[in-house]
C-alpha positions as a LaTeX table, in Angstrom:
\begin{tabular}{lrrr}
\hline
Residue & $x$ (\AA) & $y$ (\AA) & $z$ (\AA) \\
\hline
Unk1 & 23.42 & $-9.71$ & $-30.45$ \\
Unk2 & 26.62 & $-9.22$ & $-32.42$ \\
Unk3 & 30.32 & $-9.49$ & $-31.68$ \\
Unk4 & 30.22 & $-13.25$ & $-31.21$ \\
Unk5 & 28.74 & $-13.31$ & $-27.73$ \\
Unk6 & 31.16 & $-10.79$ & $-26.17$ \\
Unk7 & 28.22 & $-9.08$ & $-24.43$ \\
Unk8 & 27.31 & $-12.20$ & $-22.44$ \\
Unk9 & 30.80 & $-12.47$ & $-20.87$ \\
Unk10 & 31.68 & $-11.64$ & $-17.29$ \\
Unk11 & 29.71 & $-8.37$ & $-17.14$ \\
Unk12 & 27.17 & $-8.38$ & $-14.31$ \\
Unk13 & 23.89 & $-6.53$ & $-13.77$ \\
Unk14 & 22.86 & $-5.13$ & $-10.39$ \\
Unk15 & 19.52 & $-6.58$ & $-9.26$ \\
Unk16 & 17.49 & $-4.33$ & $-6.96$ \\
Unk17 & 14.50 & $-5.32$ & $-4.88$ \\
Unk18 & 11.20 & $-3.48$ & $-5.53$ \\
Unk19 & 12.28 & $-1.10$ & $-2.74$ \\
Unk20 & 15.56 & $-0.30$ & $-4.59$ \\
Unk21 & 17.55 & $-2.28$ & $-2.02$ \\
Unk22 & 20.51 & $-4.00$ & $-3.73$ \\
Unk23 & 20.08 & $-7.78$ & $-3.76$ \\
Unk24 & 22.86 & $-9.26$ & $-5.88$ \\
Unk25 & 24.68 & $-9.12$ & $-9.19$ \\
Unk26 & 23.34 & $-11.40$ & $-11.92$ \\
Unk27 & 24.38 & $-12.33$ & $-15.44$ \\
Unk28 & 23.21 & $-10.27$ & $-18.40$ \\
Unk29 & 21.31 & $-13.28$ & $-19.69$ \\
Unk30 & 19.36 & $-13.63$ & $-16.40$ \\
Unk31 & 18.66 & $-9.88$ & $-16.34$ \\
Unk32 & 17.32 & $-9.89$ & $-19.89$ \\
Unk33 & 15.07 & $-12.87$ & $-19.12$ \\
Unk34 & 13.65 & $-11.09$ & $-16.03$ \\
Unk35 & 12.96 & $-7.93$ & $-18.07$ \\
Unk36 & 11.43 & $-9.76$ & $-21.04$ \\
Unk37 & 9.20 & $-11.84$ & $-18.73$ \\
Unk38 & 8.10 & $-8.55$ & $-17.10$ \\
Unk39 & 9.40 & $-9.61$ & $-13.68$ \\
Unk40 & 11.79 & $-6.63$ & $-13.58$ \\
Unk41 & 12.21 & $-3.16$ & $-15.07$ \\
Unk42 & 15.37 & $-1.62$ & $-16.46$ \\
Unk43 & 16.57 & 1.16 & $-14.17$ \\
Unk44 & 19.87 & 2.03 & $-15.85$ \\
Unk45 & 21.58 & 1.25 & $-19.16$ \\
Unk46 & 24.69 & 2.52 & $-20.86$ \\
Unk47 & 23.27 & 4.06 & $-24.03$ \\
Unk48 & 26.73 & 3.94 & $-25.64$ \\
Unk49 & 27.15 & 0.30 & $-24.62$ \\
Unk50 & 26.22 & $-2.87$ & $-26.48$ \\
Unk51 & 22.65 & $-3.79$ & $-27.37$ \\
Unk52 & 20.82 & $-7.09$ & $-27.60$ \\
Unk53 & 18.89 & $-7.80$ & $-30.78$ \\
Unk54 & 16.35 & $-10.48$ & $-31.66$ \\
Unk55 & 13.75 & $-10.78$ & $-34.41$ \\
Unk56 & 11.22 & $-8.82$ & $-32.33$ \\
Unk57 & 13.19 & $-6.82$ & $-29.78$ \\
Unk58 & 16.21 & $-4.58$ & $-29.59$ \\
Unk59 & 17.34 & $-3.29$ & $-26.21$ \\
Unk60 & 20.49 & $-1.83$ & $-24.69$ \\
Unk61 & 22.25 & $-4.11$ & $-22.21$ \\
Unk62 & 21.01 & $-3.12$ & $-18.73$ \\
Unk63 & 23.44 & $-2.34$ & $-15.91$ \\
Unk64 & 20.77 & $-2.05$ & $-13.18$ \\
Unk65 & 17.32 & $-3.68$ & $-13.02$ \\
Unk66 & 14.61 & $-3.62$ & $-10.34$ \\
Unk67 & 12.18 & $-6.39$ & $-9.47$ \\
Unk68 & 8.51 & $-5.46$ & $-9.87$ \\
Unk69 & 7.47 & $-7.34$ & $-6.73$ \\
Unk70 & 9.15 & $-7.27$ & $-3.34$ \\
Unk71 & 11.26 & $-10.28$ & $-2.38$ \\
Unk72 & 11.74 & $-10.91$ & 1.33 \\
Unk73 & 15.41 & $-11.49$ & 2.08 \\
Unk74 & 16.18 & $-13.61$ & 5.14 \\
Unk75 & 18.14 & $-11.65$ & 7.71 \\
Unk76 & 21.67 & $-12.86$ & 8.31 \\
Unk77 & 23.52 & $-10.94$ & 10.98 \\
Unk78 & 26.97 & $-12.17$ & 9.98 \\
Unk79 & 28.41 & $-11.07$ & 6.65 \\
Unk80 & 30.56 & $-13.78$ & 5.11 \\
Unk81 & 34.22 & $-12.85$ & 4.81 \\
Unk82 & 35.36 & $-13.29$ & 1.24 \\
Unk83 & 38.45 & $-12.01$ & $-0.50$ \\
Unk84 & 36.35 & $-9.52$ & $-2.51$ \\
Unk85 & 34.56 & $-8.17$ & 0.58 \\
Unk86 & 37.82 & $-7.86$ & 2.55 \\
Unk87 & 39.46 & $-5.94$ & $-0.30$ \\
Unk88 & 36.45 & $-3.61$ & $-0.50$ \\
Unk89 & 36.46 & $-3.10$ & 3.28 \\
Unk90 & 40.14 & $-2.08$ & 3.17 \\
Unk91 & 39.61 & $-0.08$ & $-0.04$ \\
Unk92 & 42.18 & $-2.22$ & $-1.89$ \\
Unk93 & 44.99 & $-0.69$ & 0.22 \\
Unk94 & 47.62 & $-2.44$ & 2.32 \\
Unk95 & 46.76 & $-2.30$ & 6.01 \\
Unk96 & 50.44 & $-1.81$ & 6.87 \\
Unk97 & 51.92 & 0.61 & 4.32 \\
Unk98 & 48.95 & 1.90 & 2.31 \\
Unk99 & 50.18 & 0.62 & $-1.07$ \\
Unk100 & 47.88 & $-1.21$ & $-3.50$ \\
Unk101 & 46.82 & $-4.48$ & $-1.87$ \\
Unk102 & 46.99 & $-7.74$ & $-3.77$ \\
Unk103 & 47.02 & $-10.36$ & $-1.00$ \\
Unk104 & 45.39 & $-11.04$ & 2.35 \\
Unk105 & 47.35 & $-11.34$ & 5.59 \\
Unk106 & 46.45 & $-12.75$ & 8.98 \\
Unk107 & 47.58 & $-10.19$ & 11.58 \\
Unk108 & 48.08 & $-12.95$ & 14.12 \\
Unk109 & 49.41 & $-15.74$ & 11.89 \\
Unk110 & 47.37 & $-18.92$ & 11.70 \\
Unk111 & 50.51 & $-20.82$ & 12.70 \\
Unk112 & 50.30 & $-18.95$ & 16.01 \\
Unk113 & 46.62 & $-19.56$ & 16.57 \\
Unk114 & 45.22 & $-16.59$ & 14.64 \\
Unk115 & 41.66 & $-16.92$ & 13.36 \\
Unk116 & 40.43 & $-16.46$ & 9.80 \\
Unk117 & 37.89 & $-13.71$ & 10.51 \\
Unk118 & 37.19 & $-10.01$ & 9.96 \\
Unk119 & 39.09 & $-9.01$ & 13.11 \\
Unk120 & 42.31 & $-10.81$ & 12.14 \\
Unk121 & 42.55 & $-10.45$ & 8.35 \\
Unk122 & 43.75 & $-7.42$ & 6.43 \\
Unk123 & 44.35 & $-6.53$ & 2.79 \\
Unk124 & 48.09 & $-6.45$ & 2.20 \\
Unk125 & 50.64 & $-5.73$ & $-0.51$ \\
Unk126 & 52.89 & $-8.63$ & $-1.49$ \\
Unk127 & 55.99 & $-6.85$ & $-0.16$ \\
Unk128 & 54.58 & $-6.36$ & 3.36 \\
Unk129 & 53.10 & $-9.85$ & 3.39 \\
Unk130 & 56.48 & $-11.34$ & 2.51 \\
Unk131 & 58.37 & $-9.20$ & 5.06 \\
Unk132 & 55.89 & $-9.93$ & 7.85 \\
Unk133 & 55.81 & $-13.68$ & 7.17 \\
Unk134 & 54.62 & $-15.53$ & 10.32 \\
Unk135 & 55.61 & $-12.86$ & 12.81 \\
Unk136 & 53.50 & $-10.69$ & 15.09 \\
Unk137 & 53.24 & $-6.93$ & 14.57 \\
Unk138 & 54.90 & $-6.32$ & 17.93 \\
Unk139 & 57.94 & $-8.30$ & 16.80 \\
Unk140 & 58.34 & $-6.01$ & 13.79 \\
Unk141 & 57.32 & $-2.75$ & 15.44 \\
Unk142 & 54.49 & $-2.38$ & 12.91 \\
Unk143 & 51.00 & $-0.98$ & 13.45 \\
Unk144 & 47.80 & $-1.26$ & 11.48 \\
Unk145 & 46.56 & 1.81 & 9.63 \\
Unk146 & 42.93 & 1.16 & 10.66 \\
Unk147 & 41.01 & $-0.98$ & 13.12 \\
Unk148 & 39.86 & $-4.33$ & 11.76 \\
Unk149 & 36.10 & $-4.54$ & 12.16 \\
Unk150 & 33.39 & $-6.52$ & 10.39 \\
Unk151 & 31.56 & $-4.39$ & 7.83 \\
Unk152 & 28.00 & $-3.27$ & 8.50 \\
Unk153 & 25.19 & $-2.55$ & 6.06 \\
Unk154 & 23.00 & $-4.41$ & 3.61 \\
Unk155 & 25.21 & $-3.67$ & 0.61 \\
Unk156 & 28.04 & $-5.80$ & 2.02 \\
Unk157 & 26.30 & $-9.00$ & 0.88 \\
Unk158 & 26.67 & $-7.72$ & $-2.65$ \\
Unk159 & 30.28 & $-6.59$ & $-2.16$ \\
Unk160 & 31.14 & $-10.04$ & $-0.81$ \\
Unk161 & 30.20 & $-11.59$ & $-4.16$ \\
Unk162 & 31.40 & $-9.03$ & $-6.72$ \\
Unk163 & 35.02 & $-8.19$ & $-7.54$ \\
Unk164 & 34.35 & $-5.13$ & $-9.66$ \\
Unk165 & 31.64 & $-2.55$ & $-9.01$ \\
Unk166 & 30.13 & $-0.92$ & $-12.09$ \\
Unk167 & 30.24 & 2.89 & $-11.59$ \\
Unk168 & 26.54 & 3.10 & $-12.51$ \\
Unk169 & 25.72 & 1.07 & $-9.37$ \\
Unk170 & 27.11 & 3.63 & $-6.93$ \\
Unk171 & 23.83 & 5.50 & $-6.47$ \\
Unk172 & 22.08 & 2.24 & $-5.51$ \\
Unk173 & 24.65 & 0.86 & $-3.06$ \\
Unk174 & 26.25 & 2.69 & $-0.17$ \\
Unk175 & 29.75 & 2.66 & $-1.64$ \\
Unk176 & 30.83 & 5.47 & 0.67 \\
Unk177 & 30.49 & 3.10 & 3.61 \\
Unk178 & 32.25 & 0.33 & 1.72 \\
\hline
\end{tabular}
């Protein structure tokens, strides 16, 4: 494999169902095992990227693989709210000023009975979060840049679990709606 295991690090591989529906992001090791056991096919690799070598096989590290058989995914109407998913929903921009977001803020503070849900949480820059503190928007004269709604679409399950989206995944997930 080379480079002392650097390839196996935090890099993730997009796993698609047989229908090309995005399922999840998995480790490189898990992706390689699925491909070598002929449970999945490589859909996309970075030809300039690292390769995996063994005594019998040499293959580029995949960035997207597809299962050969369809896996039924149980339907869950509610998408879990995670930090990663919230940041993706708000496009990593502060809901108050539009700067780069690095924190999450409760519009109605929890100390005032605000809930921890999609309709009350917003991506926020540290400056706005500090200035807002535990006050209401009406007390500051602030407004939100966009309405806070739960995301819709199958790809949001994936976005809820992955911090960084590999650019090669964009044609397989509906990033435009993200």
